[in-house]
């Protein structure tokens, strides 16, 4: 399997398994659907945002129809979209626990845990959330409720920050090593026939140009190099202060010390057998 580390900009999104024989057309669609699906899960979990405020100024005919299971606790909705009949504490915990599970399934932390994500996992997260909402609101949500609209794929994100994050399938492009992966090709045309390859792929909208290349060294390697040179500077200061040759035996004086440090072969001693 070819292993993909999918990023958007410099931010890791998820890991995906595929094969070199996969067409870039199918791969682009798969990556885009998972990417957008994860955004949907996040929007459902987050609920309403300030950008989605809409003052209807109408009598809520659904107020007596959509009562939470076990009764409601009145809590004024400061942004004016819902009627304030919030679930009781028990039902609130059902929603909260389900949201945590759903977010964990599609979390960016899955990259660090080396867990590969697929569309079935995204659908599972949405199904968990849909089931929890049905438990809390057995009579269903009003047609205009943003959560119901998300579940029915009728959400209107126009004018919101969320709309800027979504990448429509026809507008999606995949890039690797500053090369656009053309939809008419296959993945093997770029990475060869080695099915044990792992590459970093970036998804973005058409017309944005080539994304920034990945840094040659990682942040951790950069920190280690900075620490090494800091220690070397400290040794140089001591040498100037002492004005003698005693520091010539120090590690910093060895021109090959840095190379051995990163290869993990420092402090090797040779003895006759």
PDB file of C-alpha atoms in Angstrom:
ATOM      1  CA  UNK A   1       0.000   0.000   0.000  1.00  0.00           C
ATOM      2  CA  UNK A   2       1.086   3.569  -0.722  1.00  0.00           C
ATOM      3  CA  UNK A   3       0.711   5.654   2.441  1.00  0.00           C
ATOM      4  CA  UNK A   4      -0.411   9.268   2.111  1.00  0.00           C
ATOM      5  CA  UNK A   5       0.023  11.960   4.741  1.00  0.00           C
ATOM      6  CA  UNK A   6      -2.590  14.514   3.665  1.00  0.00           C
ATOM      7  CA  UNK A   7      -2.030  18.160   4.539  1.00  0.00           C
ATOM      8  CA  UNK A   8      -3.870  21.408   3.852  1.00  0.00           C
ATOM      9  CA  UNK A   9      -1.318  24.189   3.860  1.00  0.00           C
ATOM     10  CA  UNK A  10       1.214  23.298   6.547  1.00  0.00           C
ATOM     11  CA  UNK A  11      -1.360  21.592   8.760  1.00  0.00           C
ATOM     12  CA  UNK A  12      -1.673  17.806   8.939  1.00  0.00           C
ATOM     13  CA  UNK A  13      -5.177  16.477   8.235  1.00  0.00           C
ATOM     14  CA  UNK A  14      -5.164  12.659   8.099  1.00  0.00           C
ATOM     15  CA  UNK A  15      -3.377   9.534   6.884  1.00  0.00           C
ATOM     16  CA  UNK A  16      -4.762   7.484   3.986  1.00  0.00           C
ATOM     17  CA  UNK A  17      -3.862   4.124   2.450  1.00  0.00           C
ATOM     18  CA  UNK A  18      -4.132   3.556  -1.293  1.00  0.00           C
ATOM     19  CA  UNK A  19      -2.351   1.719  -4.137  1.00  0.00           C
ATOM     20  CA  UNK A  20      -0.014   2.936  -6.826  1.00  0.00           C
ATOM     21  CA  UNK A  21      -2.483   1.779  -9.473  1.00  0.00           C
ATOM     22  CA  UNK A  22      -5.145   4.196  -8.190  1.00  0.00           C
ATOM     23  CA  UNK A  23      -6.104   6.910 -10.656  1.00  0.00           C
ATOM     24  CA  UNK A  24      -5.467  10.472  -9.499  1.00  0.00           C
ATOM     25  CA  UNK A  25      -9.129  11.204 -10.333  1.00  0.00           C
ATOM     26  CA  UNK A  26     -10.361   8.601  -7.826  1.00  0.00           C
ATOM     27  CA  UNK A  27      -7.701   9.559  -5.295  1.00  0.00           C
ATOM     28  CA  UNK A  28      -8.604  13.255  -5.488  1.00  0.00           C
ATOM     29  CA  UNK A  29     -12.286  12.468  -4.928  1.00  0.00           C
ATOM     30  CA  UNK A  30     -11.498  10.173  -1.977  1.00  0.00           C
ATOM     31  CA  UNK A  31      -9.201  12.697  -0.292  1.00  0.00           C
ATOM     32  CA  UNK A  32     -11.659  15.561  -0.877  1.00  0.00           C
ATOM     33  CA  UNK A  33     -14.642  13.633   0.519  1.00  0.00           C
ATOM     34  CA  UNK A  34     -12.755  12.667   3.666  1.00  0.00           C
ATOM     35  CA  UNK A  35     -11.451  16.219   4.051  1.00  0.00           C
ATOM     36  CA  UNK A  36     -14.925  17.770   3.683  1.00  0.00           C
ATOM     37  CA  UNK A  37     -16.534  15.020   5.771  1.00  0.00           C
ATOM     38  CA  UNK A  38     -14.216  15.787   8.670  1.00  0.00           C
ATOM     39  CA  UNK A  39     -15.198  19.447   8.414  1.00  0.00           C
ATOM     40  CA  UNK A  40     -18.878  18.456   8.618  1.00  0.00           C
ATOM     41  CA  UNK A  41     -18.264  16.417  11.777  1.00  0.00           C
ATOM     42  CA  UNK A  42     -16.485  19.392  13.307  1.00  0.00           C
ATOM     43  CA  UNK A  43     -19.340  21.756  12.393  1.00  0.00           C
ATOM     44  CA  UNK A  44     -21.950  19.450  13.898  1.00  0.00           C
ATOM     45  CA  UNK A  45     -19.921  19.142  17.096  1.00  0.00           C
ATOM     46  CA  UNK A  46     -19.376  22.863  17.313  1.00  0.00           C
ATOM     47  CA  UNK A  47     -23.053  23.692  16.744  1.00  0.00           C
ATOM     48  CA  UNK A  48     -23.808  27.283  15.877  1.00  0.00           C
ATOM     49  CA  UNK A  49     -21.092  29.877  15.399  1.00  0.00           C
ATOM     50  CA  UNK A  50     -21.311  33.656  15.441  1.00  0.00           C
ATOM     51  CA  UNK A  51     -21.117  33.757  11.653  1.00  0.00           C
ATOM     52  CA  UNK A  52     -24.365  31.741  11.379  1.00  0.00           C
ATOM     53  CA  UNK A  53     -26.572  34.179  13.320  1.00  0.00           C
ATOM     54  CA  UNK A  54     -29.917  34.770  11.674  1.00  0.00           C
ATOM     55  CA  UNK A  55     -32.595  36.770  13.494  1.00  0.00           C
ATOM     56  CA  UNK A  56     -35.808  35.191  12.209  1.00  0.00           C
ATOM     57  CA  UNK A  57     -38.139  37.356  14.369  1.00  0.00           C
ATOM     58  CA  UNK A  58     -40.894  34.759  13.946  1.00  0.00           C
ATOM     59  CA  UNK A  59     -42.999  32.787  16.380  1.00  0.00           C
ATOM     60  CA  UNK A  60     -41.388  29.385  16.789  1.00  0.00           C
ATOM     61  CA  UNK A  61     -44.092  26.930  15.730  1.00  0.00           C
ATOM     62  CA  UNK A  62     -41.743  24.033  16.503  1.00  0.00           C
ATOM     63  CA  UNK A  63     -41.170  24.981  20.143  1.00  0.00           C
ATOM     64  CA  UNK A  64     -43.821  22.556  21.435  1.00  0.00           C
ATOM     65  CA  UNK A  65     -43.052  19.856  18.874  1.00  0.00           C
ATOM     66  CA  UNK A  66     -39.285  19.496  19.363  1.00  0.00           C
ATOM     67  CA  UNK A  67     -39.016  18.976  23.102  1.00  0.00           C
ATOM     68  CA  UNK A  68     -35.857  17.181  24.335  1.00  0.00           C
ATOM     69  CA  UNK A  69     -36.308  13.702  25.767  1.00  0.00           C
ATOM     70  CA  UNK A  70     -36.834  13.881  29.551  1.00  0.00           C
ATOM     71  CA  UNK A  71     -37.942  17.499  29.397  1.00  0.00           C
ATOM     72  CA  UNK A  72     -35.995  20.685  28.823  1.00  0.00           C
ATOM     73  CA  UNK A  73     -34.095  23.278  30.795  1.00  0.00           C
ATOM     74  CA  UNK A  74     -34.645  26.821  29.588  1.00  0.00           C
ATOM     75  CA  UNK A  75     -31.424  28.501  28.568  1.00  0.00           C
ATOM     76  CA  UNK A  76     -31.654  31.652  26.502  1.00  0.00           C
ATOM     77  CA  UNK A  77     -29.885  31.388  23.165  1.00  0.00           C
ATOM     78  CA  UNK A  78     -27.866  34.593  23.076  1.00  0.00           C
ATOM     79  CA  UNK A  79     -27.407  34.452  19.296  1.00  0.00           C
ATOM     80  CA  UNK A  80     -31.149  34.187  18.643  1.00  0.00           C
ATOM     81  CA  UNK A  81     -31.323  31.063  16.491  1.00  0.00           C
ATOM     82  CA  UNK A  82     -32.858  28.513  18.902  1.00  0.00           C
ATOM     83  CA  UNK A  83     -35.814  28.707  21.262  1.00  0.00           C
ATOM     84  CA  UNK A  84     -33.823  28.175  24.472  1.00  0.00           C
ATOM     85  CA  UNK A  85     -35.308  24.763  25.384  1.00  0.00           C
ATOM     86  CA  UNK A  86     -32.006  23.024  26.067  1.00  0.00           C
ATOM     87  CA  UNK A  87     -31.708  19.314  26.998  1.00  0.00           C
ATOM     88  CA  UNK A  88     -31.541  18.392  30.672  1.00  0.00           C
ATOM     89  CA  UNK A  89     -28.211  17.421  32.240  1.00  0.00           C
ATOM     90  CA  UNK A  90     -28.557  13.687  31.490  1.00  0.00           C
ATOM     91  CA  UNK A  91     -29.298  14.243  27.807  1.00  0.00           C
ATOM     92  CA  UNK A  92     -26.596  16.882  27.634  1.00  0.00           C
ATOM     93  CA  UNK A  93     -24.071  14.268  28.756  1.00  0.00           C
ATOM     94  CA  UNK A  94     -25.283  11.920  26.003  1.00  0.00           C
ATOM     95  CA  UNK A  95     -24.525  14.589  23.412  1.00  0.00           C
ATOM     96  CA  UNK A  96     -21.219  15.537  25.003  1.00  0.00           C
ATOM     97  CA  UNK A  97     -19.921  11.953  25.210  1.00  0.00           C
ATOM     98  CA  UNK A  98     -20.940  11.238  21.623  1.00  0.00           C
ATOM     99  CA  UNK A  99     -19.271  14.407  20.367  1.00  0.00           C
ATOM    100  CA  UNK A 100     -16.011  13.450  22.064  1.00  0.00           C
ATOM    101  CA  UNK A 101     -16.088   9.999  20.433  1.00  0.00           C
ATOM    102  CA  UNK A 102     -16.925  11.428  17.006  1.00  0.00           C
ATOM    103  CA  UNK A 103     -14.196  14.057  17.176  1.00  0.00           C
ATOM    104  CA  UNK A 104     -11.654  11.447  18.276  1.00  0.00           C
ATOM    105  CA  UNK A 105     -12.429   9.311  15.194  1.00  0.00           C
ATOM    106  CA  UNK A 106     -11.501  12.083  12.762  1.00  0.00           C
ATOM    107  CA  UNK A 107      -9.022  13.992  14.923  1.00  0.00           C
ATOM    108  CA  UNK A 108      -5.764  15.284  13.474  1.00  0.00           C
ATOM    109  CA  UNK A 109      -4.116  13.486  16.395  1.00  0.00           C
ATOM    110  CA  UNK A 110      -4.725  10.278  14.442  1.00  0.00           C
ATOM    111  CA  UNK A 111      -1.728  11.299  12.328  1.00  0.00           C
ATOM    112  CA  UNK A 112       0.547  11.230  15.378  1.00  0.00           C
ATOM    113  CA  UNK A 113      -0.968   7.895  16.419  1.00  0.00           C
ATOM    114  CA  UNK A 114      -0.287   6.503  12.920  1.00  0.00           C
ATOM    115  CA  UNK A 115      -3.991   5.668  12.447  1.00  0.00           C
ATOM    116  CA  UNK A 116      -5.269   5.726   8.874  1.00  0.00           C
ATOM    117  CA  UNK A 117      -8.636   7.356   8.184  1.00  0.00           C
ATOM    118  CA  UNK A 118     -11.167   6.394   5.514  1.00  0.00           C
ATOM    119  CA  UNK A 119     -14.645   7.553   4.493  1.00  0.00           C
ATOM    120  CA  UNK A 120     -16.290   4.777   6.517  1.00  0.00           C
ATOM    121  CA  UNK A 121     -14.812   6.275   9.688  1.00  0.00           C
ATOM    122  CA  UNK A 122     -16.157   9.710   8.770  1.00  0.00           C
ATOM    123  CA  UNK A 123     -19.631   8.232   8.123  1.00  0.00           C
ATOM    124  CA  UNK A 124     -19.424   6.342  11.420  1.00  0.00           C
ATOM    125  CA  UNK A 125     -18.705   9.593  13.260  1.00  0.00           C
ATOM    126  CA  UNK A 126     -21.694  11.283  11.606  1.00  0.00           C
ATOM    127  CA  UNK A 127     -23.943   8.284  12.338  1.00  0.00           C
ATOM    128  CA  UNK A 128     -22.957   8.410  16.007  1.00  0.00           C
ATOM    129  CA  UNK A 129     -23.868  12.093  16.159  1.00  0.00           C
ATOM    130  CA  UNK A 130     -27.140  11.513  14.278  1.00  0.00           C
ATOM    131  CA  UNK A 131     -28.062   8.719  16.691  1.00  0.00           C
ATOM    132  CA  UNK A 132     -27.348  10.864  19.748  1.00  0.00           C
ATOM    133  CA  UNK A 133     -29.520  13.688  18.397  1.00  0.00           C
ATOM    134  CA  UNK A 134     -32.371  11.202  17.787  1.00  0.00           C
ATOM    135  CA  UNK A 135     -32.089  10.018  21.408  1.00  0.00           C
ATOM    136  CA  UNK A 136     -32.239  13.561  22.780  1.00  0.00           C
ATOM    137  CA  UNK A 137     -34.819  14.815  20.268  1.00  0.00           C
ATOM    138  CA  UNK A 138     -37.003  11.780  19.405  1.00  0.00           C
ATOM    139  CA  UNK A 139     -39.527  14.072  17.674  1.00  0.00           C
ATOM    140  CA  UNK A 140     -36.770  15.420  15.437  1.00  0.00           C
ATOM    141  CA  UNK A 141     -35.305  18.897  15.006  1.00  0.00           C
ATOM    142  CA  UNK A 142     -36.995  21.814  13.217  1.00  0.00           C
ATOM    143  CA  UNK A 143     -36.335  21.977   9.464  1.00  0.00           C
ATOM    144  CA  UNK A 144     -34.339  25.184   9.891  1.00  0.00           C
ATOM    145  CA  UNK A 145     -32.052  23.846  12.631  1.00  0.00           C
ATOM    146  CA  UNK A 146     -28.428  23.946  11.395  1.00  0.00           C
ATOM    147  CA  UNK A 147     -27.649  20.489  12.810  1.00  0.00           C
ATOM    148  CA  UNK A 148     -30.565  18.896  10.947  1.00  0.00           C
ATOM    149  CA  UNK A 149     -29.530  20.738   7.791  1.00  0.00           C
ATOM    150  CA  UNK A 150     -25.994  19.346   8.159  1.00  0.00           C
ATOM    151  CA  UNK A 151     -27.306  15.780   8.474  1.00  0.00           C
ATOM    152  CA  UNK A 152     -29.473  16.264   5.385  1.00  0.00           C
ATOM    153  CA  UNK A 153     -26.638  17.906   3.396  1.00  0.00           C
ATOM    154  CA  UNK A 154     -28.705  21.074   3.078  1.00  0.00           C
ATOM    155  CA  UNK A 155     -26.405  23.331   5.090  1.00  0.00           C
ATOM    156  CA  UNK A 156     -25.996  26.898   3.850  1.00  0.00           C
ATOM    157  CA  UNK A 157     -22.477  28.052   4.633  1.00  0.00           C
ATOM    158  CA  UNK A 158     -22.522  31.148   2.441  1.00  0.00           C
ATOM    159  CA  UNK A 159     -20.934  34.142   4.105  1.00  0.00           C
ATOM    160  CA  UNK A 160     -19.268  32.057   6.827  1.00  0.00           C
ATOM    161  CA  UNK A 161     -15.674  31.145   7.567  1.00  0.00           C
ATOM    162  CA  UNK A 162     -16.670  27.469   7.243  1.00  0.00           C
ATOM    163  CA  UNK A 163     -17.434  28.067   3.566  1.00  0.00           C
ATOM    164  CA  UNK A 164     -13.810  29.050   2.982  1.00  0.00           C
ATOM    165  CA  UNK A 165     -12.573  25.751   4.409  1.00  0.00           C
ATOM    166  CA  UNK A 166     -14.698  23.501   2.190  1.00  0.00           C
ATOM    167  CA  UNK A 167     -13.118  22.381  -1.091  1.00  0.00           C
ATOM    168  CA  UNK A 168     -15.613  21.375  -3.784  1.00  0.00           C
ATOM    169  CA  UNK A 169     -14.692  18.162  -5.578  1.00  0.00           C
ATOM    170  CA  UNK A 170     -14.325  19.714  -9.084  1.00  0.00           C
ATOM    171  CA  UNK A 171     -12.066  22.433  -7.598  1.00  0.00           C
ATOM    172  CA  UNK A 172      -9.782  20.112  -5.633  1.00  0.00           C
ATOM    173  CA  UNK A 173      -6.140  19.583  -6.543  1.00  0.00           C
ATOM    174  CA  UNK A 174      -3.519  17.282  -5.045  1.00  0.00           C
ATOM    175  CA  UNK A 175       0.158  18.237  -4.955  1.00  0.00           C
ATOM    176  CA  UNK A 176       3.285  16.275  -4.106  1.00  0.00           C
ATOM    177  CA  UNK A 177       6.874  17.561  -4.126  1.00  0.00           C
ATOM    178  CA  UNK A 178       5.724  20.820  -5.773  1.00  0.00           C
ATOM    179  CA  UNK A 179       4.109  18.818  -8.604  1.00  0.00           C
ATOM    180  CA  UNK A 180       0.398  18.886  -9.370  1.00  0.00           C
ATOM    181  CA  UNK A 181      -0.994  15.353  -9.586  1.00  0.00           C
ATOM    182  CA  UNK A 182      -2.922  15.387 -12.859  1.00  0.00           C
ATOM    183  CA  UNK A 183      -6.280  13.650 -12.682  1.00  0.00           C
ATOM    184  CA  UNK A 184      -5.655  11.863 -15.995  1.00  0.00           C
ATOM    185  CA  UNK A 185      -2.657  10.001 -14.534  1.00  0.00           C
ATOM    186  CA  UNK A 186      -2.177   7.258 -11.979  1.00  0.00           C
ATOM    187  CA  UNK A 187      -0.351   7.580  -8.695  1.00  0.00           C
ATOM    188  CA  UNK A 188       2.373   5.192  -9.896  1.00  0.00           C
ATOM    189  CA  UNK A 189       3.226   7.708 -12.640  1.00  0.00           C
ATOM    190  CA  UNK A 190       4.645   9.906  -9.874  1.00  0.00           C
ATOM    191  CA  UNK A 191       5.852   7.571  -7.114  1.00  0.00           C
ATOM    192  CA  UNK A 192       6.799   4.501  -9.135  1.00  0.00           C
ATOM    193  CA  UNK A 193       5.660   0.941  -8.478  1.00  0.00           C
ATOM    194  CA  UNK A 194       6.979   0.678  -4.913  1.00  0.00           C
ATOM    195  CA  UNK A 195       3.896  -0.102  -2.821  1.00  0.00           C
ATOM    196  CA  UNK A 196       5.739   0.704   0.427  1.00  0.00           C
ATOM    197  CA  UNK A 197       6.122   4.392  -0.383  1.00  0.00           C
ATOM    198  CA  UNK A 198       4.991   7.083   2.052  1.00  0.00           C
ATOM    199  CA  UNK A 199       4.505  10.607   0.716  1.00  0.00           C
ATOM    200  CA  UNK A 200       3.096  13.937   1.883  1.00  0.00           C
ATOM    201  CA  UNK A 201       0.209  15.102  -0.314  1.00  0.00           C
ATOM    202  CA  UNK A 202      -1.331  18.561  -0.086  1.00  0.00           C
ATOM    203  CA  UNK A 203      -4.928  19.334  -1.015  1.00  0.00           C
ATOM    204  CA  UNK A 204      -6.023  22.786  -2.131  1.00  0.00           C
ATOM    205  CA  UNK A 205      -8.332  24.635  -4.498  1.00  0.00           C
ATOM    206  CA  UNK A 206      -7.513  25.191  -8.156  1.00  0.00           C
ATOM    207  CA  UNK A 207      -5.850  28.460  -9.037  1.00  0.00           C
ATOM    208  CA  UNK A 208      -3.877  28.813  -5.814  1.00  0.00           C
ATOM    209  CA  UNK A 209      -0.575  27.795  -7.372  1.00  0.00           C
ATOM    210  CA  UNK A 210       1.949  25.348  -6.000  1.00  0.00           C
ATOM    211  CA  UNK A 211       1.856  24.987  -2.206  1.00  0.00           C
ATOM    212  CA  UNK A 212       4.979  25.620  -0.151  1.00  0.00           C
ATOM    213  CA  UNK A 213       7.497  22.789  -0.197  1.00  0.00           C
ATOM    214  CA  UNK A 214       8.041  20.735   2.921  1.00  0.00           C
ATOM    215  CA  UNK A 215      11.080  21.811   4.999  1.00  0.00           C
ATOM    216  CA  UNK A 216      14.241  19.770   4.447  1.00  0.00           C
ATOM    217  CA  UNK A 217      14.545  19.092   8.183  1.00  0.00           C
ATOM    218  CA  UNK A 218      11.822  18.651  10.779  1.00  0.00           C
ATOM    219  CA  UNK A 219      11.135  21.054  13.642  1.00  0.00           C
ATOM    220  CA  UNK A 220      12.646  18.582  16.098  1.00  0.00           C
ATOM    221  CA  UNK A 221      15.839  18.258  14.059  1.00  0.00           C
ATOM    222  CA  UNK A 222      16.026  22.055  13.836  1.00  0.00           C
ATOM    223  CA  UNK A 223      15.744  22.322  17.630  1.00  0.00           C
ATOM    224  CA  UNK A 224      18.515  19.765  18.093  1.00  0.00           C
ATOM    225  CA  UNK A 225      20.795  21.653  15.700  1.00  0.00           C
ATOM    226  CA  UNK A 226      20.138  24.969  17.466  1.00  0.00           C
ATOM    227  CA  UNK A 227      20.880  23.347  20.821  1.00  0.00           C
ATOM    228  CA  UNK A 228      24.117  21.868  19.463  1.00  0.00           C
ATOM    229  CA  UNK A 229      25.358  25.221  18.146  1.00  0.00           C
ATOM    230  CA  UNK A 230      24.341  26.966  21.360  1.00  0.00           C
ATOM    231  CA  UNK A 231      26.505  24.538  23.346  1.00  0.00           C
ATOM    232  CA  UNK A 232      29.347  25.111  20.895  1.00  0.00           C
ATOM    233  CA  UNK A 233      29.121  28.882  21.374  1.00  0.00           C
ATOM    234  CA  UNK A 234      29.255  28.393  25.141  1.00  0.00           C
ATOM    235  CA  UNK A 235      32.415  26.305  24.750  1.00  0.00           C
ATOM    236  CA  UNK A 236      33.966  29.047  22.580  1.00  0.00           C
ATOM    237  CA  UNK A 237      33.245  31.625  25.256  1.00  0.00           C
ATOM    238  CA  UNK A 238      34.945  29.462  27.860  1.00  0.00           C
ATOM    239  CA  UNK A 239      37.941  29.043  25.563  1.00  0.00           C
ATOM    240  CA  UNK A 240      38.311  32.805  25.180  1.00  0.00           C
ATOM    241  CA  UNK A 241      38.065  33.258  28.930  1.00  0.00           C
ATOM    242  CA  UNK A 242      40.576  30.510  29.767  1.00  0.00           C
ATOM    243  CA  UNK A 243      42.934  31.319  26.874  1.00  0.00           C
ATOM    244  CA  UNK A 244      44.472  27.852  26.912  1.00  0.00           C
ATOM    245  CA  UNK A 245      44.411  24.660  24.836  1.00  0.00           C
ATOM    246  CA  UNK A 246      42.376  22.556  27.271  1.00  0.00           C
ATOM    247  CA  UNK A 247      39.180  22.916  25.237  1.00  0.00           C
ATOM    248  CA  UNK A 248      40.700  21.297  22.154  1.00  0.00           C
ATOM    249  CA  UNK A 249      39.662  17.935  23.527  1.00  0.00           C
ATOM    250  CA  UNK A 250      36.009  19.068  23.811  1.00  0.00           C
ATOM    251  CA  UNK A 251      33.314  17.508  21.628  1.00  0.00           C
ATOM    252  CA  UNK A 252      32.625  20.749  19.780  1.00  0.00           C
ATOM    253  CA  UNK A 253      36.180  20.810  18.429  1.00  0.00           C
ATOM    254  CA  UNK A 254      35.519  17.632  16.417  1.00  0.00           C
ATOM    255  CA  UNK A 255      34.318  18.656  12.932  1.00  0.00           C
ATOM    256  CA  UNK A 256      32.445  15.349  12.570  1.00  0.00           C
ATOM    257  CA  UNK A 257      30.679  15.515  15.955  1.00  0.00           C
ATOM    258  CA  UNK A 258      27.383  16.858  14.587  1.00  0.00           C
ATOM    259  CA  UNK A 259      27.150  14.124  11.945  1.00  0.00           C
ATOM    260  CA  UNK A 260      27.816  11.397  14.523  1.00  0.00           C
ATOM    261  CA  UNK A 261      25.285  12.990  16.885  1.00  0.00           C
ATOM    262  CA  UNK A 262      22.421  12.669  14.394  1.00  0.00           C
ATOM    263  CA  UNK A 263      23.472   9.188  13.327  1.00  0.00           C
ATOM    264  CA  UNK A 264      23.539   8.041  16.939  1.00  0.00           C
ATOM    265  CA  UNK A 265      27.120   6.782  16.824  1.00  0.00           C
ATOM    266  CA  UNK A 266      28.780   9.057  19.396  1.00  0.00           C
ATOM    267  CA  UNK A 267      31.078   7.787  22.162  1.00  0.00           C
ATOM    268  CA  UNK A 268      32.101   4.574  20.343  1.00  0.00           C
ATOM    269  CA  UNK A 269      35.361   3.161  21.661  1.00  0.00           C
ATOM    270  CA  UNK A 270      37.565   0.667  19.823  1.00  0.00           C
ATOM    271  CA  UNK A 271      39.539  -1.912  21.760  1.00  0.00           C
ATOM    272  CA  UNK A 272      41.755  -4.794  20.557  1.00  0.00           C
ATOM    273  CA  UNK A 273      40.081  -8.201  20.895  1.00  0.00           C
TER     274      UNK A 273
END
